[in-house]
Short mmCIF file of C-alpha atoms in Angstrom, two decimals:
data_model
loop_
_atom_site.label_atom_id
_atom_site.label_comp_id
_atom_site.label_asym_id
_atom_site.label_seq_id
_atom_site.Cartn_x
_atom_site.Cartn_y
_atom_site.Cartn_z
CA MET A 1 181.85 39.40 100.63
CA ARG A 2 181.13 36.02 98.83
CA PRO A 3 179.18 35.75 95.21
CA PRO A 4 175.29 36.58 95.96
CA GLY A 5 174.79 32.66 94.60
CA GLU A 6 176.86 31.86 97.39
CA SER A 7 175.05 34.31 100.39
CA THR A 8 173.10 33.00 103.15
CA GLY A 9 172.06 35.06 105.60
CA VAL A 10 168.90 37.10 106.43
CA LEU A 11 170.37 40.57 108.10
CA VAL A 12 167.56 41.97 110.15
CA VAL A 13 167.64 45.73 110.97
CA ASN A 14 166.03 46.62 113.80
CA ALA A 15 165.88 50.83 114.06
CA GLY A 16 164.38 51.87 117.03
CA SER A 17 164.60 56.17 117.66
CA SER A 18 167.24 56.06 119.06
CA SER A 19 168.82 52.48 118.89
CA LEU A 20 170.25 50.03 115.65
CA LYS A 21 169.86 46.28 116.36
CA LEU A 22 171.50 44.42 113.82
CA ARG A 23 170.95 40.56 113.30
CA LEU A 24 172.13 37.60 111.00
CA LEU A 25 170.37 34.58 110.80
CA ASP A 26 171.19 31.51 109.00
CA PRO A 27 168.71 29.55 106.64
CA SER A 28 167.38 27.47 110.37
CA GLY A 29 166.91 30.90 112.04
CA GLY A 30 170.29 30.37 113.96
CA LEU A 31 172.09 33.93 115.04
CA LEU A 32 175.35 34.36 113.23
CA TRP A 33 176.21 37.64 114.27
CA ALA A 34 174.60 40.23 116.20
CA ASP A 35 175.37 44.08 117.02
CA ASP A 36 173.96 47.40 119.00
CA ARG A 37 174.33 50.38 118.06
CA ALA A 38 173.25 53.97 118.30
CA ALA A 39 170.99 54.75 114.91
CA ASP A 40 172.05 57.07 113.36
CA ASP A 41 175.94 54.91 113.11
CA ARG A 42 176.49 53.69 109.29
CA LEU A 43 175.49 50.15 107.77
CA ASP A 44 178.91 49.94 105.54
CA GLY A 45 181.22 48.24 107.72
CA VAL A 46 178.44 45.91 108.45
CA PHE A 47 178.61 43.91 105.46
CA ALA A 48 182.53 43.19 105.57
CA GLN A 49 182.15 42.37 109.15
CA VAL A 50 179.71 39.33 108.26
CA ALA A 51 180.96 38.35 104.84
CA GLU A 52 183.00 35.54 106.79
CA PHE A 53 179.55 34.00 107.36
CA GLY A 54 178.39 33.87 104.30
CA GLY A 55 177.39 37.09 103.36
CA VAL A 56 173.76 38.66 103.11
CA ARG A 57 171.41 37.41 100.50
CA ALA A 58 168.62 40.31 101.65
CA VAL A 59 168.13 42.75 104.26
CA GLY A 60 165.02 42.14 106.41
CA HIS A 61 163.53 45.58 108.26
CA ARG A 62 161.07 45.39 111.26
CA PHE A 63 158.37 49.21 110.76
CA VAL A 64 155.73 49.35 113.05
CA HIS A 65 152.94 50.18 111.11
CA GLY A 66 152.17 49.16 107.59
CA GLY A 67 148.80 50.59 107.55
CA PRO A 68 145.81 49.21 106.15
CA ASP A 69 146.99 47.74 102.78
CA LEU A 70 150.41 46.09 103.67
CA LEU A 71 149.76 43.28 105.26
CA ARG A 72 152.65 40.98 104.79
CA PRO A 73 156.32 41.06 104.36
CA THR A 74 156.74 42.68 101.22
CA LEU A 75 160.29 43.69 98.61
CA ILE A 76 160.46 47.11 99.14
CA ASP A 77 160.64 49.24 95.73
CA ALA A 78 160.35 52.81 95.36
CA GLY A 79 156.68 53.01 95.52
CA VAL A 80 156.53 50.53 99.03
CA GLU A 81 158.66 53.13 100.26
CA ALA A 82 156.87 55.98 99.16
CA ARG A 83 153.70 54.46 101.03
CA LEU A 84 155.53 54.28 104.13
CA ARG A 85 157.14 57.40 104.15
CA ALA A 86 153.57 58.90 103.36
CA ARG A 87 152.69 57.11 106.84
CA THR A 88 155.02 58.22 109.30
CA SER A 89 152.12 60.54 111.29
CA LEU A 90 150.94 56.86 112.28
CA ALA A 91 154.19 56.15 113.62
CA PRO A 92 156.47 59.46 114.12
CA LEU A 93 158.62 58.02 116.40
CA HIS A 94 159.52 54.92 114.54
CA MET A 95 158.97 55.04 111.17
CA PRO A 96 161.45 58.12 110.07
CA ALA A 97 164.37 55.27 111.78
CA ALA A 98 163.16 52.09 109.64
CA LEU A 99 163.33 54.75 106.26
CA ALA A 100 166.77 55.39 107.34
CA GLY A 101 167.83 51.86 107.78
CA VAL A 102 166.01 50.96 104.19
CA ALA A 103 168.59 54.12 102.29
CA ALA A 104 171.33 53.16 104.70
CA VAL A 105 171.30 49.98 103.65
CA ARG A 106 171.14 51.28 100.28
CA ALA A 107 173.67 53.39 100.10
CA ALA A 108 176.41 50.44 101.63
CA ALA A 109 174.68 47.23 99.11
CA PRO A 110 172.76 48.67 96.39
CA GLU A 111 172.44 44.92 95.40
CA LEU A 112 171.12 43.56 98.19
CA ALA A 113 166.66 43.01 97.98
CA GLN A 114 165.12 44.78 101.33
CA VAL A 115 161.98 43.20 102.83
CA ALA A 116 159.55 45.64 104.86
CA CYS A 117 158.11 43.28 107.38
CA PHE A 118 155.45 44.68 109.92
CA ASP A 119 154.31 44.88 113.37
CA THR A 120 150.39 45.73 112.33
CA ALA A 121 150.25 42.88 109.63
CA PHE A 122 150.05 39.93 112.54
CA HIS A 123 146.83 42.01 113.27
CA ALA A 124 145.26 41.69 110.16
CA SER A 125 142.78 38.99 111.10
CA LEU A 126 141.25 40.48 114.03
CA PRO A 127 137.56 40.25 113.26
CA ALA A 128 135.30 43.63 112.89
CA ALA A 129 134.15 42.94 116.41
CA ALA A 130 137.29 43.52 117.83
CA SER A 131 139.05 46.12 114.87
CA THR A 132 136.16 48.02 114.65
CA TYR A 133 135.54 51.65 117.40
CA ALA A 134 132.32 52.70 117.80
CA ILE A 135 133.28 56.35 115.99
CA PRO A 136 130.96 58.43 113.19
CA ALA A 137 131.14 56.02 110.52
CA ARG A 138 132.50 59.46 108.35
CA TRP A 139 135.87 59.42 111.39
CA ARG A 140 136.26 55.11 110.03
CA GLU A 141 135.70 55.72 106.68
CA ARG A 142 137.34 59.38 105.96
CA TYR A 143 140.84 58.90 108.44
CA GLY A 144 140.76 54.85 108.19
CA ILE A 145 140.72 55.05 111.85
CA ARG A 146 140.62 51.51 113.43
CA ARG A 147 142.34 49.51 115.65
CA TYR A 148 145.60 47.83 114.19
CA GLY A 149 147.40 46.13 117.34
CA PHE A 150 151.30 46.73 117.85
CA HIS A 151 154.24 44.29 118.72
CA GLY A 152 152.68 42.23 115.96
CA LEU A 153 156.04 40.41 115.28
CA SER A 154 157.30 39.17 118.67
CA HIS A 155 153.68 38.16 119.43
CA ALA A 156 153.63 36.13 116.10
CA TYR A 157 156.98 34.14 117.22
CA ALA A 158 156.20 33.89 120.48
CA SER A 159 152.54 32.21 119.73
CA ARG A 160 154.61 30.38 117.17
CA ARG A 161 157.03 29.20 120.24
CA ALA A 162 154.35 28.32 122.36
CA ALA A 163 152.64 25.76 119.90
CA GLU A 164 155.87 24.44 120.01
CA LEU A 165 156.24 23.69 123.47
CA LEU A 166 152.66 22.64 124.10
CA GLY A 167 153.29 19.84 121.12
CA PRO A 168 150.90 18.69 119.22
CA PRO A 169 147.15 16.96 120.27
CA GLY A 170 148.10 13.73 122.50
CA SER A 171 151.06 14.96 124.10
CA GLY A 172 150.05 17.37 126.18
CA GLY A 173 148.48 20.20 123.75
CA SER A 174 145.49 21.19 122.78
CA GLY A 175 143.54 20.02 119.86
CA GLY A 176 141.10 21.30 117.11
CA SER A 177 141.84 23.32 114.26
CA GLU A 178 141.03 26.51 115.96
CA ARG A 179 143.60 25.98 118.86
CA PRO A 180 145.74 26.13 120.30
CA TRP A 181 144.11 29.27 122.47
CA VAL A 182 147.08 31.30 123.50
CA VAL A 183 146.92 34.79 125.24
CA THR A 184 151.31 36.36 124.81
CA CYS A 185 151.66 39.20 127.08
CA HIS A 186 155.01 41.33 125.43
CA LEU A 187 155.82 43.51 128.28
CA GLY A 188 158.91 45.73 128.21
CA SER A 189 158.67 49.79 127.93
CA GLY A 190 156.13 49.11 125.82
CA GLY A 191 153.35 45.90 126.34
CA SER A 192 150.64 44.53 124.85
CA LEU A 193 148.59 41.45 124.83
CA ALA A 194 147.43 38.70 122.32
CA ALA A 195 144.77 36.81 122.11
CA VAL A 196 145.83 34.26 119.19
CA ALA A 197 144.11 31.02 118.04
CA ALA A 198 145.38 28.32 116.32
CA GLY A 199 148.24 31.22 114.94
CA VAL A 200 145.71 33.02 114.01
CA CYS A 201 145.36 36.73 115.96
CA ARG A 202 141.91 37.03 117.41
CA ASP A 203 142.32 40.49 119.56
CA THR A 204 144.70 42.67 121.09
CA THR A 205 145.37 45.34 123.74
CA MET A 206 146.79 48.01 121.44
CA GLY A 207 144.64 50.22 119.10
CA PHE A 208 144.98 52.84 116.16
CA THR A 209 148.01 53.91 118.08
CA PRO A 210 150.61 52.14 120.96
CA LEU A 211 148.90 53.97 123.15
CA GLU A 212 145.48 52.58 123.76
CA GLY A 213 146.05 49.01 126.38
CA LEU A 214 148.20 48.64 129.15
CA VAL A 215 150.46 50.75 131.30
CA MET A 216 154.01 51.18 130.13
CA GLY A 217 156.80 52.56 130.71
CA THR A 218 156.60 56.01 129.78
CA ARG A 219 152.72 55.37 128.31
CA SER A 220 149.29 56.00 130.02
CA GLY A 221 147.46 53.33 128.75
CA SER A 222 143.85 53.22 127.96
CA VAL A 223 142.49 56.56 129.41
CA ASP A 224 139.06 58.31 129.13
CA PRO A 225 138.89 60.13 126.51
CA GLY A 226 136.34 61.90 128.21
CA ALA A 227 139.24 63.37 130.74
CA LEU A 228 141.75 64.31 127.88
CA LEU A 229 138.64 66.48 126.18
CA TRP A 230 138.13 67.70 129.37
CA LEU A 231 141.75 68.72 129.95
CA VAL A 232 141.79 70.72 126.58
CA ARG A 233 138.86 72.04 127.01
CA GLN A 234 138.72 73.16 130.78
CA ALA A 235 142.02 72.89 132.28
CA GLY A 236 143.40 74.98 128.42
CA LEU A 237 146.47 72.37 128.26
CA SER A 238 147.67 72.35 124.25
CA VAL A 239 146.98 69.14 121.97
CA ASP A 240 150.56 69.28 121.97
CA GLU A 241 150.91 69.28 126.09
CA VAL A 242 148.59 66.29 126.29
CA GLY A 243 150.11 64.30 123.97
CA ASP A 244 153.69 64.58 125.40
CA GLY A 245 152.01 63.85 129.15
CA LEU A 246 150.38 61.04 127.59
CA GLU A 247 153.77 59.43 125.71
CA HIS A 248 156.32 60.31 127.62
CA GLU A 249 155.30 61.39 131.19
CA SER A 250 152.56 58.86 132.16
CA GLY A 251 152.28 55.33 132.50
CA LEU A 252 155.63 53.92 135.22
CA LEU A 253 157.18 57.30 135.34
CA GLY A 254 153.78 59.46 135.78
CA LEU A 255 152.65 56.73 139.07
CA ALA A 256 155.90 55.85 140.07
CA GLY A 257 158.89 58.66 139.51
CA SER A 258 160.38 56.00 137.16
CA ALA A 259 159.93 53.55 134.07
CA ASP A 260 162.44 51.21 134.58
CA MET A 261 160.37 48.26 136.22
CA ARG A 262 163.27 47.32 138.80
CA GLN A 263 163.65 50.73 140.19
CA VAL A 264 160.02 50.59 140.64
CA LEU A 265 160.34 46.74 142.12
CA ALA A 266 162.97 48.08 144.56
CA MET A 267 161.06 51.29 145.64
CA ALA A 268 158.12 49.28 146.36
CA GLY A 269 160.32 47.30 148.48
CA ALA A 270 162.00 49.67 150.50
CA GLY A 271 158.22 51.49 150.99
CA SER A 272 157.02 54.02 148.46
CA PRO A 273 154.01 54.43 148.31
CA SER A 274 154.08 55.82 144.97
CA ALA A 275 156.05 53.08 143.45
CA ARG A 276 153.42 50.13 145.06
CA LEU A 277 150.70 51.97 143.39
CA ALA A 278 151.78 51.51 140.57
CA LEU A 279 152.64 48.32 140.63
CA GLU A 280 148.89 47.85 141.86
CA VAL A 281 147.98 50.09 138.75
CA TYR A 282 149.66 47.63 136.39
CA GLN A 283 149.13 44.50 137.80
CA HIS A 284 145.23 45.35 137.96
CA ARG A 285 145.66 46.37 134.35
CA LEU A 286 147.39 43.14 132.87
CA ARG A 287 145.31 40.69 134.54
CA GLY A 288 142.12 42.65 133.60
CA LEU A 289 143.14 42.80 130.04
CA VAL A 290 144.40 38.82 130.16
CA ALA A 291 140.70 37.70 130.73
CA ALA A 292 139.65 39.88 128.35
CA MET A 293 142.20 38.17 125.67
CA VAL A 294 140.65 34.53 127.16
CA ALA A 295 137.01 35.71 126.52
CA ALA A 296 138.15 36.89 122.85
CA LEU A 297 139.03 32.89 122.63
CA GLY A 298 136.65 31.34 124.35
CA GLY A 299 139.19 29.68 126.51
CA LEU A 300 142.99 29.30 127.04
CA ASP A 301 145.37 26.80 126.56
CA ALA A 302 148.73 28.80 127.05
CA LEU A 303 149.63 32.00 128.77
CA VAL A 304 153.33 33.10 127.39
CA PHE A 305 155.66 35.81 129.15
CA THR A 306 158.22 37.94 126.70
CA GLY A 307 159.84 41.34 125.97
CA GLY A 308 161.91 42.83 128.94
CA ILE A 309 159.80 42.57 131.58
CA GLY A 310 158.12 39.79 130.50
CA GLU A 311 161.29 37.79 130.57
CA ALA A 312 162.77 39.17 133.77
CA SER A 313 161.14 39.34 136.44
CA ALA A 314 159.85 36.28 138.14
CA GLU A 315 157.66 39.01 140.15
CA ILE A 316 155.59 40.39 137.96
CA ARG A 317 155.21 37.19 136.26
CA ALA A 318 153.42 35.52 139.89
CA GLU A 319 151.56 38.68 141.05
CA ALA A 320 149.96 38.72 137.14
CA ALA A 321 149.19 34.58 137.86
CA ALA A 322 147.92 34.85 140.64
CA GLY A 323 145.57 37.08 139.87
CA LEU A 324 144.39 34.72 137.20
CA GLY A 325 143.75 31.37 139.71
CA PHE A 326 140.14 31.42 137.93
CA LEU A 327 141.52 30.99 134.50
CA GLY A 328 143.44 27.95 135.46
CA VAL A 329 146.51 29.67 135.10
CA ARG A 330 149.21 28.54 138.23
CA VAL A 331 152.61 29.90 138.31
CA ASP A 332 155.21 26.91 139.85
CA ALA A 333 157.50 29.37 142.29
CA THR A 334 160.08 27.43 142.22
CA ARG A 335 160.43 27.29 138.19
CA ASN A 336 159.44 30.69 138.21
CA THR A 337 161.93 32.07 140.25
CA GLY A 338 164.95 29.79 139.07
CA HIS A 339 164.39 30.96 135.56
CA ARG A 340 167.46 32.40 133.85
CA GLY A 341 166.75 33.17 130.26
CA GLY A 342 165.78 31.28 127.19
CA ASP A 343 162.12 29.32 126.59
CA ALA A 344 161.03 27.70 129.38
CA GLU A 345 157.79 26.94 131.24
CA ILE A 346 157.08 28.11 134.62
CA GLY A 347 153.87 26.46 135.51
CA VAL A 348 152.50 24.48 137.77
CA PRO A 349 152.48 20.95 135.85
CA ASP A 350 149.35 19.57 135.35
CA ALA A 351 147.52 22.98 135.50
CA PRO A 352 144.47 23.38 133.59
CA VAL A 353 146.85 26.09 131.81
CA ARG A 354 150.14 25.80 130.85
CA VAL A 355 152.71 28.97 131.62
CA PHE A 356 155.86 29.80 129.63
CA VAL A 357 158.48 32.29 129.40
CA VAL A 358 159.42 32.87 125.62
CA GLU A 359 162.19 34.70 124.42
CA ALA A 360 161.33 37.84 122.49
CA ARG A 361 163.50 36.75 119.18
CA GLU A 362 160.80 39.14 116.26
CA ASP A 363 164.56 38.68 114.47
CA ILE A 364 163.22 35.50 113.53
CA GLU A 365 160.19 36.26 112.89
CA ILE A 366 161.37 38.52 110.26
CA ALA A 367 163.51 36.96 108.38
CA ARG A 368 160.81 34.34 108.35
CA GLY A 369 158.77 36.88 106.70
CA VAL A 370 161.95 37.72 104.09
CA ARG A 371 162.48 34.64 103.23
CA VAL A 372 158.39 34.45 102.66
CA ALA A 373 158.98 37.37 100.31
CA LEU A 374 161.67 36.30 98.00
CA ALA A 375 159.64 33.48 97.62
CA GLY A 376 156.97 34.67 96.36
#
């Protein structure tokens, strides 16, 4: 590796429960090197691989949850690491993997600065009306029960990129200090929406945990809490059984028998009633929550699709837009079906609301956060 003074890249470590995504980005956000591997693979050989590109200046880690007080990219020291470890129960599938990534980097390259970037941080700007649950005050105060929101790194990047695509006032973009008004749709195995005004999040669909909101691959989305209490009290299910069902057996899987949207679409096309129902439930929740996000903003300048489903499925985008015409959303069929990757506008020209597909690039957002933290 080159000497530290000559190191220019930021290594982004995105550790999931079963996967590890590594990206080396240059100061302009350009991708220099990428590698996807199993979560338990060693990292020591990584630094030798990336040395030819200028080495690593610092390492940025994606953390799903920063809790109520870690609200910006933060240099990781022993105290910060201890605070993160204490919050493992808030995201038990993801926090241990991210912490393991920190330990692995420390073992392989102890001289490197490491920065934690939080999915929850983008939603710290939620007004009290959007972040507060109407539950007993003692629960909110003692246990910190509130709406945190997730996928924040993706929503932050997608909304910023949408503002760039909209352009400055007078070039087809929207003026005003609180605009543009953008709703970002992160649709993948997990899914959430965010209402963003001039880069500031005003509402989102996930809450205290990533279970709230949209129908997802294996997660239920919002469910009447009274139904869950009934399952425990009357049906005799344990809390663990209810939790496992909501996290791992619900969503598209629970409705159609598959958590893979591609398979659900194929089954629906072949005439499967359960797959057709799954798509109808998915779209009903998606369209309703998009409208709720628009209400939180007071209007809409752009609708953005990102994430694995949002980027890949022209059918999902078209069906969603078909139910949002009253908001001024209109998708151009040729642009939509012709999209083959990258950032693109797919809306009808001159429609009141512009519609974009934006490639999910949490790595760029994390690298940006690293540089902010290092600048002090």
